[in-house]
Amino acid sequence: FVCVVNLLIVAHGFSSSLCTLRVHAPWLSFVPERLAYRGCKSVRPPRQGMQGIAAYEALLLRAPRVTKGLTAAGLTFVCDAGAQHIERRLEGGSSSSRSSAIFGIGDFDVRRSAAFTVHGGLWAAFGLHPWFRYLNGRFPGSSAWNVGCKVFVNHALWNPLLYLPGFFLTNGLLLGHSLEQIRSKAEAEYLSTLIYIWKVWIPLACVQFAFVPLRHQVLYVAVANIGWNTLLSLLYNLSTDSKNLAHTGENAIF
């Protein structure tokens, strides 16, 4: 239900923003006029069944950082739960022996899920929220040049230098890893994970900065993260499991 509401909010913001994008971004002239001006009428009371979206919009205005952080945390939890389910299906009978070495309920690794959830919420609230506001102030509007600048800065500086190192450090510390273990894991998997980020997120970032209103950009990333975080969780944790099973049975985390 949360995912459906989030998708509706992003779609509503996308439709509402097209009317101003055509004015400030002539390169979007290919968008049909009837589509661009849909949703541009004066504000009306929410229809039946749309109260959830209206309530979420009110929360965004009242407490944007907390709202975005909690939304991202909830969606990250769903992603990791899905990833753990996929792992159990892939590993078959090995899941029972694996779960005995971790802090979890049955086959569900609570500590791993908590690490992913906390990182996702904190990153959205204290990373993405101020960062997207800065990008919008530094490169305002949705012209082709400014969209390209935002995408370049985001993926040439922000993700390689801040997001990915923070991801390895935060998850490692929350899971009780030593700094040496965190460094070794980052050295082994940093480049391959960064390449996955570029493949998945550069096209998504182009859509984000061109069409999605600023107040919905963290939500857009959180919704897109449903697939990405599942993949990231699988990449991050399956490699760790295989190394743990190959070398030692203790501290079999992720």
PDB file of C-alpha atoms in Angstrom:
ATOM      1  CA  PHE A   1       0.000   0.000   0.000  1.00  0.00           C
ATOM      2  CA  VAL A   2       2.838   2.409   0.905  1.00  0.00           C
ATOM      3  CA  CYS A   3       4.530   1.736  -2.439  1.00  0.00           C
ATOM      4  CA  VAL A   4       1.290   2.393  -4.366  1.00  0.00           C
ATOM      5  CA  VAL A   5       0.710   5.694  -2.533  1.00  0.00           C
ATOM      6  CA  ASN A   6       4.298   6.770  -3.213  1.00  0.00           C
ATOM      7  CA  LEU A   7       3.971   5.963  -6.912  1.00  0.00           C
ATOM      8  CA  LEU A   8       0.741   7.995  -7.101  1.00  0.00           C
ATOM      9  CA  ILE A   9       2.455  10.970  -5.446  1.00  0.00           C
ATOM     10  CA  VAL A  10       5.361  10.872  -7.887  1.00  0.00           C
ATOM     11  CA  ALA A  11       2.993  10.573 -10.861  1.00  0.00           C
ATOM     12  CA  HIS A  12       0.871  13.474  -9.574  1.00  0.00           C
ATOM     13  CA  GLY A  13       3.924  15.686  -9.085  1.00  0.00           C
ATOM     14  CA  PHE A  14       5.241  14.723 -12.530  1.00  0.00           C
ATOM     15  CA  SER A  15       1.978  15.743 -14.196  1.00  0.00           C
ATOM     16  CA  SER A  16       1.738  19.002 -12.266  1.00  0.00           C
ATOM     17  CA  SER A  17       5.305  20.003 -13.074  1.00  0.00           C
ATOM     18  CA  LEU A  18       5.085  19.617 -16.847  1.00  0.00           C
ATOM     19  CA  CYS A  19       3.109  22.839 -17.222  1.00  0.00           C
ATOM     20  CA  THR A  20       6.023  24.924 -15.896  1.00  0.00           C
ATOM     21  CA  LEU A  21       8.713  22.788 -17.496  1.00  0.00           C
ATOM     22  CA  ARG A  22       7.483  23.697 -20.995  1.00  0.00           C
ATOM     23  CA  VAL A  23       8.011  27.369 -20.178  1.00  0.00           C
ATOM     24  CA  HIS A  24      11.519  27.037 -18.690  1.00  0.00           C
ATOM     25  CA  ALA A  25      12.776  24.149 -20.816  1.00  0.00           C
ATOM     26  CA  PRO A  26      12.128  24.673 -24.547  1.00  0.00           C
ATOM     27  CA  TRP A  27      13.796  21.346 -25.298  1.00  0.00           C
ATOM     28  CA  LEU A  28      10.683  19.689 -23.802  1.00  0.00           C
ATOM     29  CA  SER A  29       8.460  21.002 -26.565  1.00  0.00           C
ATOM     30  CA  PHE A  30       7.916  17.441 -27.757  1.00  0.00           C
ATOM     31  CA  VAL A  31       5.645  16.834 -24.744  1.00  0.00           C
ATOM     32  CA  PRO A  32       2.011  17.006 -25.923  1.00  0.00           C
ATOM     33  CA  GLU A  33       0.313  20.182 -24.703  1.00  0.00           C
ATOM     34  CA  ARG A  34      -2.735  18.374 -23.365  1.00  0.00           C
ATOM     35  CA  LEU A  35      -0.439  16.205 -21.221  1.00  0.00           C
ATOM     36  CA  ALA A  36       1.717  19.111 -20.112  1.00  0.00           C
ATOM     37  CA  TYR A  37      -1.217  21.109 -18.789  1.00  0.00           C
ATOM     38  CA  ARG A  38      -3.027  18.264 -17.101  1.00  0.00           C
ATOM     39  CA  GLY A  39      -3.176  18.890 -13.358  1.00  0.00           C
ATOM     40  CA  CYS A  40      -2.446  22.611 -13.713  1.00  0.00           C
ATOM     41  CA  LYS A  41      -5.863  23.813 -12.624  1.00  0.00           C
ATOM     42  CA  SER A  42      -6.414  25.595  -9.359  1.00  0.00           C
ATOM     43  CA  VAL A  43      -6.049  23.550  -6.217  1.00  0.00           C
ATOM     44  CA  ARG A  44      -9.168  21.553  -5.375  1.00  0.00           C
ATOM     45  CA  PRO A  45     -10.167  19.511  -2.337  1.00  0.00           C
ATOM     46  CA  PRO A  46      -8.800  15.934  -2.492  1.00  0.00           C
ATOM     47  CA  ARG A  47     -11.104  13.447  -4.148  1.00  0.00           C
ATOM     48  CA  GLN A  48     -12.343  10.304  -2.492  1.00  0.00           C
ATOM     49  CA  GLY A  49      -9.434   7.927  -2.020  1.00  0.00           C
ATOM     50  CA  MET A  50      -6.808  10.684  -2.412  1.00  0.00           C
ATOM     51  CA  GLN A  51      -6.712  11.737   1.233  1.00  0.00           C
ATOM     52  CA  GLY A  52      -3.531   9.725   1.748  1.00  0.00           C
ATOM     53  CA  ILE A  53      -1.695  11.748  -0.875  1.00  0.00           C
ATOM     54  CA  ALA A  54      -3.012  15.013   0.575  1.00  0.00           C
ATOM     55  CA  ALA A  55      -1.874  13.957   4.051  1.00  0.00           C
ATOM     56  CA  TYR A  56       1.575  13.068   2.759  1.00  0.00           C
ATOM     57  CA  GLU A  57       1.867  16.433   0.994  1.00  0.00           C
ATOM     58  CA  ALA A  58       0.937  18.162   4.257  1.00  0.00           C
ATOM     59  CA  LEU A  59       3.638  16.228   6.099  1.00  0.00           C
ATOM     60  CA  LEU A  60       6.178  17.208   3.433  1.00  0.00           C
ATOM     61  CA  LEU A  61       5.390  20.862   4.098  1.00  0.00           C
ATOM     62  CA  ARG A  62       5.364  20.533   7.877  1.00  0.00           C
ATOM     63  CA  ALA A  63       8.371  18.254   8.427  1.00  0.00           C
ATOM     64  CA  PRO A  64      10.096  17.515   5.101  1.00  0.00           C
ATOM     65  CA  ARG A  65      13.288  15.979   6.491  1.00  0.00           C
ATOM     66  CA  VAL A  66      11.534  13.593   8.883  1.00  0.00           C
ATOM     67  CA  THR A  67       8.886  12.629   6.332  1.00  0.00           C
ATOM     68  CA  LYS A  68      11.424  11.852   3.631  1.00  0.00           C
ATOM     69  CA  GLY A  69      13.649   9.948   6.050  1.00  0.00           C
ATOM     70  CA  LEU A  70      10.848   7.761   7.393  1.00  0.00           C
ATOM     71  CA  THR A  71       9.510   7.068   3.897  1.00  0.00           C
ATOM     72  CA  ALA A  72      12.938   6.032   2.651  1.00  0.00           C
ATOM     73  CA  ALA A  73      13.545   3.885   5.752  1.00  0.00           C
ATOM     74  CA  GLY A  74      10.248   2.041   5.288  1.00  0.00           C
ATOM     75  CA  LEU A  75      10.913   1.345   1.615  1.00  0.00           C
ATOM     76  CA  THR A  76      14.493   0.248   2.367  1.00  0.00           C
ATOM     77  CA  PHE A  77      13.169  -2.255   4.897  1.00  0.00           C
ATOM     78  CA  VAL A  78      10.822  -3.679   2.257  1.00  0.00           C
ATOM     79  CA  CYS A  79      13.737  -3.942  -0.189  1.00  0.00           C
ATOM     80  CA  ASP A  80      16.000  -5.828   2.203  1.00  0.00           C
ATOM     81  CA  ALA A  81      13.187  -8.145   3.279  1.00  0.00           C
ATOM     82  CA  GLY A  82      12.629  -8.968  -0.389  1.00  0.00           C
ATOM     83  CA  ALA A  83      16.351  -9.504  -0.906  1.00  0.00           C
ATOM     84  CA  GLN A  84      16.530 -11.897   2.052  1.00  0.00           C
ATOM     85  CA  HIS A  85      13.589 -13.850   0.645  1.00  0.00           C
ATOM     86  CA  ILE A  86      15.339 -14.124  -2.736  1.00  0.00           C
ATOM     87  CA  GLU A  87      18.549 -15.256  -1.045  1.00  0.00           C
ATOM     88  CA  ARG A  88      16.742 -18.012   0.836  1.00  0.00           C
ATOM     89  CA  ARG A  89      15.207 -19.207  -2.421  1.00  0.00           C
ATOM     90  CA  LEU A  90      18.613 -19.199  -4.132  1.00  0.00           C
ATOM     91  CA  GLU A  91      20.443 -20.892  -1.267  1.00  0.00           C
ATOM     92  CA  GLY A  92      17.827 -23.556  -0.663  1.00  0.00           C
ATOM     93  CA  GLY A  93      18.622 -25.713   2.336  1.00  0.00           C
ATOM     94  CA  SER A  94      21.615 -23.639   3.443  1.00  0.00           C
ATOM     95  CA  SER A  95      19.384 -20.941   4.926  1.00  0.00           C
ATOM     96  CA  SER A  96      18.759 -22.793   8.188  1.00  0.00           C
ATOM     97  CA  SER A  97      22.438 -23.249   8.942  1.00  0.00           C
ATOM     98  CA  ARG A  98      23.069 -19.651   7.910  1.00  0.00           C
ATOM     99  CA  SER A  99      20.391 -18.177  10.140  1.00  0.00           C
ATOM    100  CA  SER A 100      21.742 -19.930  13.205  1.00  0.00           C
ATOM    101  CA  ALA A 101      24.874 -17.778  13.044  1.00  0.00           C
ATOM    102  CA  ILE A 102      23.131 -14.401  12.852  1.00  0.00           C
ATOM    103  CA  PHE A 103      20.847 -12.329  15.021  1.00  0.00           C
ATOM    104  CA  GLY A 104      17.440 -12.959  13.465  1.00  0.00           C
ATOM    105  CA  ILE A 105      13.944 -14.335  13.809  1.00  0.00           C
ATOM    106  CA  GLY A 106      13.722 -17.659  12.041  1.00  0.00           C
ATOM    107  CA  ASP A 107      15.324 -17.144   8.658  1.00  0.00           C
ATOM    108  CA  PHE A 108      15.000 -13.341   8.821  1.00  0.00           C
ATOM    109  CA  ASP A 109      18.180 -11.412   9.686  1.00  0.00           C
ATOM    110  CA  VAL A 110      16.939  -8.568  11.882  1.00  0.00           C
ATOM    111  CA  ARG A 111      20.328  -6.961  12.413  1.00  0.00           C
ATOM    112  CA  ARG A 112      21.116  -6.803   8.720  1.00  0.00           C
ATOM    113  CA  SER A 113      17.671  -5.384   7.935  1.00  0.00           C
ATOM    114  CA  ALA A 114      18.032  -2.795  10.700  1.00  0.00           C
ATOM    115  CA  ALA A 115      21.405  -1.696   9.299  1.00  0.00           C
ATOM    116  CA  PHE A 116      19.978  -1.220   5.809  1.00  0.00           C
ATOM    117  CA  THR A 117      16.873   0.536   7.131  1.00  0.00           C
ATOM    118  CA  VAL A 118      18.761   2.968   9.375  1.00  0.00           C
ATOM    119  CA  HIS A 119      21.232   3.817   6.630  1.00  0.00           C
ATOM    120  CA  GLY A 120      18.431   4.383   4.094  1.00  0.00           C
ATOM    121  CA  GLY A 121      16.484   6.686   6.408  1.00  0.00           C
ATOM    122  CA  LEU A 122      19.481   8.719   7.586  1.00  0.00           C
ATOM    123  CA  TRP A 123      20.850   9.072   4.078  1.00  0.00           C
ATOM    124  CA  ALA A 124      17.527  10.367   2.742  1.00  0.00           C
ATOM    125  CA  ALA A 125      17.014  12.815   5.629  1.00  0.00           C
ATOM    126  CA  PHE A 126      20.534  14.178   6.078  1.00  0.00           C
ATOM    127  CA  GLY A 127      22.091  13.392   2.689  1.00  0.00           C
ATOM    128  CA  LEU A 128      19.650  13.542  -0.216  1.00  0.00           C
ATOM    129  CA  HIS A 129      17.281  16.170   1.240  1.00  0.00           C
ATOM    130  CA  PRO A 130      19.900  18.958   1.615  1.00  0.00           C
ATOM    131  CA  TRP A 131      21.884  17.794  -1.415  1.00  0.00           C
ATOM    132  CA  PHE A 132      18.974  18.059  -3.862  1.00  0.00           C
ATOM    133  CA  ARG A 133      18.108  21.487  -2.452  1.00  0.00           C
ATOM    134  CA  TYR A 134      21.691  22.592  -3.036  1.00  0.00           C
ATOM    135  CA  LEU A 135      21.695  21.272  -6.618  1.00  0.00           C
ATOM    136  CA  ASN A 136      18.406  23.030  -7.334  1.00  0.00           C
ATOM    137  CA  GLY A 137      19.821  26.313  -6.016  1.00  0.00           C
ATOM    138  CA  ARG A 138      23.127  25.945  -7.857  1.00  0.00           C
ATOM    139  CA  PHE A 139      21.579  24.791 -11.152  1.00  0.00           C
ATOM    140  CA  PRO A 140      17.988  26.084 -11.084  1.00  0.00           C
ATOM    141  CA  GLY A 141      15.350  25.123 -13.603  1.00  0.00           C
ATOM    142  CA  SER A 142      15.108  22.201 -15.997  1.00  0.00           C
ATOM    143  CA  SER A 143      17.075  23.348 -19.025  1.00  0.00           C
ATOM    144  CA  ALA A 144      19.097  20.675 -20.778  1.00  0.00           C
ATOM    145  CA  TRP A 145      22.360  22.261 -19.563  1.00  0.00           C
ATOM    146  CA  ASN A 146      21.317  22.443 -15.907  1.00  0.00           C
ATOM    147  CA  VAL A 147      19.909  18.915 -15.927  1.00  0.00           C
ATOM    148  CA  GLY A 148      23.188  17.673 -17.389  1.00  0.00           C
ATOM    149  CA  CYS A 149      25.184  19.570 -14.757  1.00  0.00           C
ATOM    150  CA  LYS A 150      23.108  18.095 -11.938  1.00  0.00           C
ATOM    151  CA  VAL A 151      23.501  14.559 -13.286  1.00  0.00           C
ATOM    152  CA  PHE A 152      27.262  15.018 -13.769  1.00  0.00           C
ATOM    153  CA  VAL A 153      27.912  16.455 -10.307  1.00  0.00           C
ATOM    154  CA  ASN A 154      25.678  13.849  -8.688  1.00  0.00           C
ATOM    155  CA  HIS A 155      27.445  10.891 -10.289  1.00  0.00           C
ATOM    156  CA  ALA A 156      30.989  12.205 -10.652  1.00  0.00           C
ATOM    157  CA  LEU A 157      31.325  13.626  -7.129  1.00  0.00           C
ATOM    158  CA  TRP A 158      28.429  12.856  -4.786  1.00  0.00           C
ATOM    159  CA  ASN A 159      27.987   9.113  -5.309  1.00  0.00           C
ATOM    160  CA  PRO A 160      31.656   8.062  -5.684  1.00  0.00           C
ATOM    161  CA  LEU A 161      33.026  10.272  -2.900  1.00  0.00           C
ATOM    162  CA  LEU A 162      30.188  10.385  -0.339  1.00  0.00           C
ATOM    163  CA  TYR A 163      27.348   7.925  -0.903  1.00  0.00           C
ATOM    164  CA  LEU A 164      29.295   4.729  -1.579  1.00  0.00           C
ATOM    165  CA  PRO A 165      31.990   5.198   1.111  1.00  0.00           C
ATOM    166  CA  GLY A 166      29.218   6.145   3.559  1.00  0.00           C
ATOM    167  CA  PHE A 167      27.255   3.052   2.583  1.00  0.00           C
ATOM    168  CA  PHE A 168      30.126   0.671   3.309  1.00  0.00           C
ATOM    169  CA  LEU A 169      31.113   2.488   6.523  1.00  0.00           C
ATOM    170  CA  THR A 170      27.610   2.842   8.004  1.00  0.00           C
ATOM    171  CA  ASN A 171      26.488  -0.695   7.250  1.00  0.00           C
ATOM    172  CA  GLY A 172      29.757  -2.145   8.459  1.00  0.00           C
ATOM    173  CA  LEU A 173      29.661  -0.259  11.764  1.00  0.00           C
ATOM    174  CA  LEU A 174      25.991  -1.105  12.389  1.00  0.00           C
ATOM    175  CA  LEU A 175      26.778  -4.771  11.798  1.00  0.00           C
ATOM    176  CA  GLY A 176      29.737  -4.752  14.165  1.00  0.00           C
ATOM    177  CA  HIS A 177      32.529  -4.971  11.602  1.00  0.00           C
ATOM    178  CA  SER A 178      36.006  -3.737  12.390  1.00  0.00           C
ATOM    179  CA  LEU A 179      37.480  -0.888  10.357  1.00  0.00           C
ATOM    180  CA  GLU A 180      39.856  -3.352   8.726  1.00  0.00           C
ATOM    181  CA  GLN A 181      36.946  -5.559   7.612  1.00  0.00           C
ATOM    182  CA  ILE A 182      35.104  -2.520   6.263  1.00  0.00           C
ATOM    183  CA  ARG A 183      38.170  -1.370   4.337  1.00  0.00           C
ATOM    184  CA  SER A 184      38.776  -4.811   2.845  1.00  0.00           C
ATOM    185  CA  LYS A 185      35.167  -5.143   1.730  1.00  0.00           C
ATOM    186  CA  ALA A 186      35.125  -1.662   0.208  1.00  0.00           C
ATOM    187  CA  GLU A 187      38.379  -2.290  -1.682  1.00  0.00           C
ATOM    188  CA  ALA A 188      37.012  -5.535  -3.112  1.00  0.00           C
ATOM    189  CA  GLU A 189      33.544  -4.284  -4.109  1.00  0.00           C
ATOM    190  CA  TYR A 190      33.723  -0.489  -4.513  1.00  0.00           C
ATOM    191  CA  LEU A 191      34.389  -0.333  -8.256  1.00  0.00           C
ATOM    192  CA  SER A 192      31.876  -2.988  -9.295  1.00  0.00           C
ATOM    193  CA  THR A 193      29.156  -1.393  -7.139  1.00  0.00           C
ATOM    194  CA  LEU A 194      29.942   2.069  -8.542  1.00  0.00           C
ATOM    195  CA  ILE A 195      29.580   0.751 -12.096  1.00  0.00           C
ATOM    196  CA  TYR A 196      26.166  -0.673 -11.178  1.00  0.00           C
ATOM    197  CA  ILE A 197      25.211   2.735  -9.763  1.00  0.00           C
ATOM    198  CA  TRP A 198      26.153   4.482 -13.001  1.00  0.00           C
ATOM    199  CA  LYS A 199      24.279   1.959 -15.147  1.00  0.00           C
ATOM    200  CA  VAL A 200      21.079   2.174 -13.110  1.00  0.00           C
ATOM    201  CA  TRP A 201      21.006   5.718 -11.761  1.00  0.00           C
ATOM    202  CA  ILE A 202      22.281   7.976 -14.545  1.00  0.00           C
ATOM    203  CA  PRO A 203      19.146   7.407 -16.685  1.00  0.00           C
ATOM    204  CA  LEU A 204      16.935   7.679 -13.592  1.00  0.00           C
ATOM    205  CA  ALA A 205      18.679  10.906 -12.552  1.00  0.00           C
ATOM    206  CA  CYS A 206      17.999  12.437 -15.968  1.00  0.00           C
ATOM    207  CA  VAL A 207      14.278  11.820 -15.475  1.00  0.00           C
ATOM    208  CA  GLN A 208      14.445  13.062 -11.872  1.00  0.00           C
ATOM    209  CA  PHE A 209      16.085  16.405 -12.540  1.00  0.00           C
ATOM    210  CA  ALA A 210      14.093  17.067 -15.714  1.00  0.00           C
ATOM    211  CA  PHE A 211      10.571  16.200 -14.570  1.00  0.00           C
ATOM    212  CA  VAL A 212      10.221  15.587 -10.829  1.00  0.00           C
ATOM    213  CA  PRO A 213       9.461  18.580  -8.522  1.00  0.00           C
ATOM    214  CA  LEU A 214      12.100  19.278  -5.881  1.00  0.00           C
ATOM    215  CA  ARG A 215       9.827  18.333  -2.966  1.00  0.00           C
ATOM    216  CA  HIS A 216       9.234  14.886  -4.513  1.00  0.00           C
ATOM    217  CA  GLN A 217      12.782  14.091  -5.611  1.00  0.00           C
ATOM    218  CA  VAL A 218      13.750  12.186  -2.452  1.00  0.00           C
ATOM    219  CA  LEU A 219      10.487  10.255  -2.766  1.00  0.00           C
ATOM    220  CA  TYR A 220      11.266   9.516  -6.418  1.00  0.00           C
ATOM    221  CA  VAL A 221      14.665   8.133  -5.423  1.00  0.00           C
ATOM    222  CA  ALA A 222      13.075   6.087  -2.627  1.00  0.00           C
ATOM    223  CA  VAL A 223      10.557   4.535  -5.038  1.00  0.00           C
ATOM    224  CA  ALA A 224      13.265   3.832  -7.620  1.00  0.00           C
ATOM    225  CA  ASN A 225      15.313   2.313  -4.799  1.00  0.00           C
ATOM    226  CA  ILE A 226      12.751  -0.480  -4.446  1.00  0.00           C
ATOM    227  CA  GLY A 227      14.560  -2.322  -7.206  1.00  0.00           C
ATOM    228  CA  TRP A 228      18.022  -0.839  -6.662  1.00  0.00           C
ATOM    229  CA  ASN A 229      18.259  -1.523  -2.930  1.00  0.00           C
ATOM    230  CA  THR A 230      17.133  -5.106  -3.476  1.00  0.00           C
ATOM    231  CA  LEU A 231      19.953  -5.533  -5.991  1.00  0.00           C
ATOM    232  CA  LEU A 232      22.429  -3.689  -3.747  1.00  0.00           C
ATOM    233  CA  SER A 233      21.472  -5.824  -0.761  1.00  0.00           C
ATOM    234  CA  LEU A 234      21.957  -9.000  -2.799  1.00  0.00           C
ATOM    235  CA  LEU A 235      25.326  -7.843  -4.149  1.00  0.00           C
ATOM    236  CA  TYR A 236      26.544  -6.680  -0.739  1.00  0.00           C
ATOM    237  CA  ASN A 237      25.369  -9.648   1.278  1.00  0.00           C
ATOM    238  CA  LEU A 238      25.693 -12.661  -0.995  1.00  0.00           C
ATOM    239  CA  SER A 239      29.389 -11.914  -1.510  1.00  0.00           C
ATOM    240  CA  THR A 240      29.885 -11.615   2.241  1.00  0.00           C
ATOM    241  CA  ASP A 241      28.048 -14.874   2.892  1.00  0.00           C
ATOM    242  CA  SER A 242      30.109 -16.787   0.367  1.00  0.00           C
ATOM    243  CA  LYS A 243      33.341 -15.502   1.923  1.00  0.00           C
ATOM    244  CA  ASN A 244      32.186 -16.316   5.449  1.00  0.00           C
ATOM    245  CA  LEU A 245      31.117 -19.832   4.505  1.00  0.00           C
ATOM    246  CA  ALA A 246      34.395 -20.411   2.686  1.00  0.00           C
ATOM    247  CA  HIS A 247      36.692 -19.191   5.464  1.00  0.00           C
ATOM    248  CA  THR A 248      34.958 -19.356   8.847  1.00  0.00           C
ATOM    249  CA  GLY A 249      31.596 -20.078  10.380  1.00  0.00           C
ATOM    250  CA  GLU A 250      31.743 -17.315  12.943  1.00  0.00           C
ATOM    251  CA  ASN A 251      30.164 -13.903  12.477  1.00  0.00           C
ATOM    252  CA  ALA A 252      28.222 -15.048   9.418  1.00  0.00           C
ATOM    253  CA  ILE A 253      26.500 -11.707   8.883  1.00  0.00           C
ATOM    254  CA  PHE A 254      24.353 -10.370   6.066  1.00  0.00           C
TER     255      PHE A 254
END
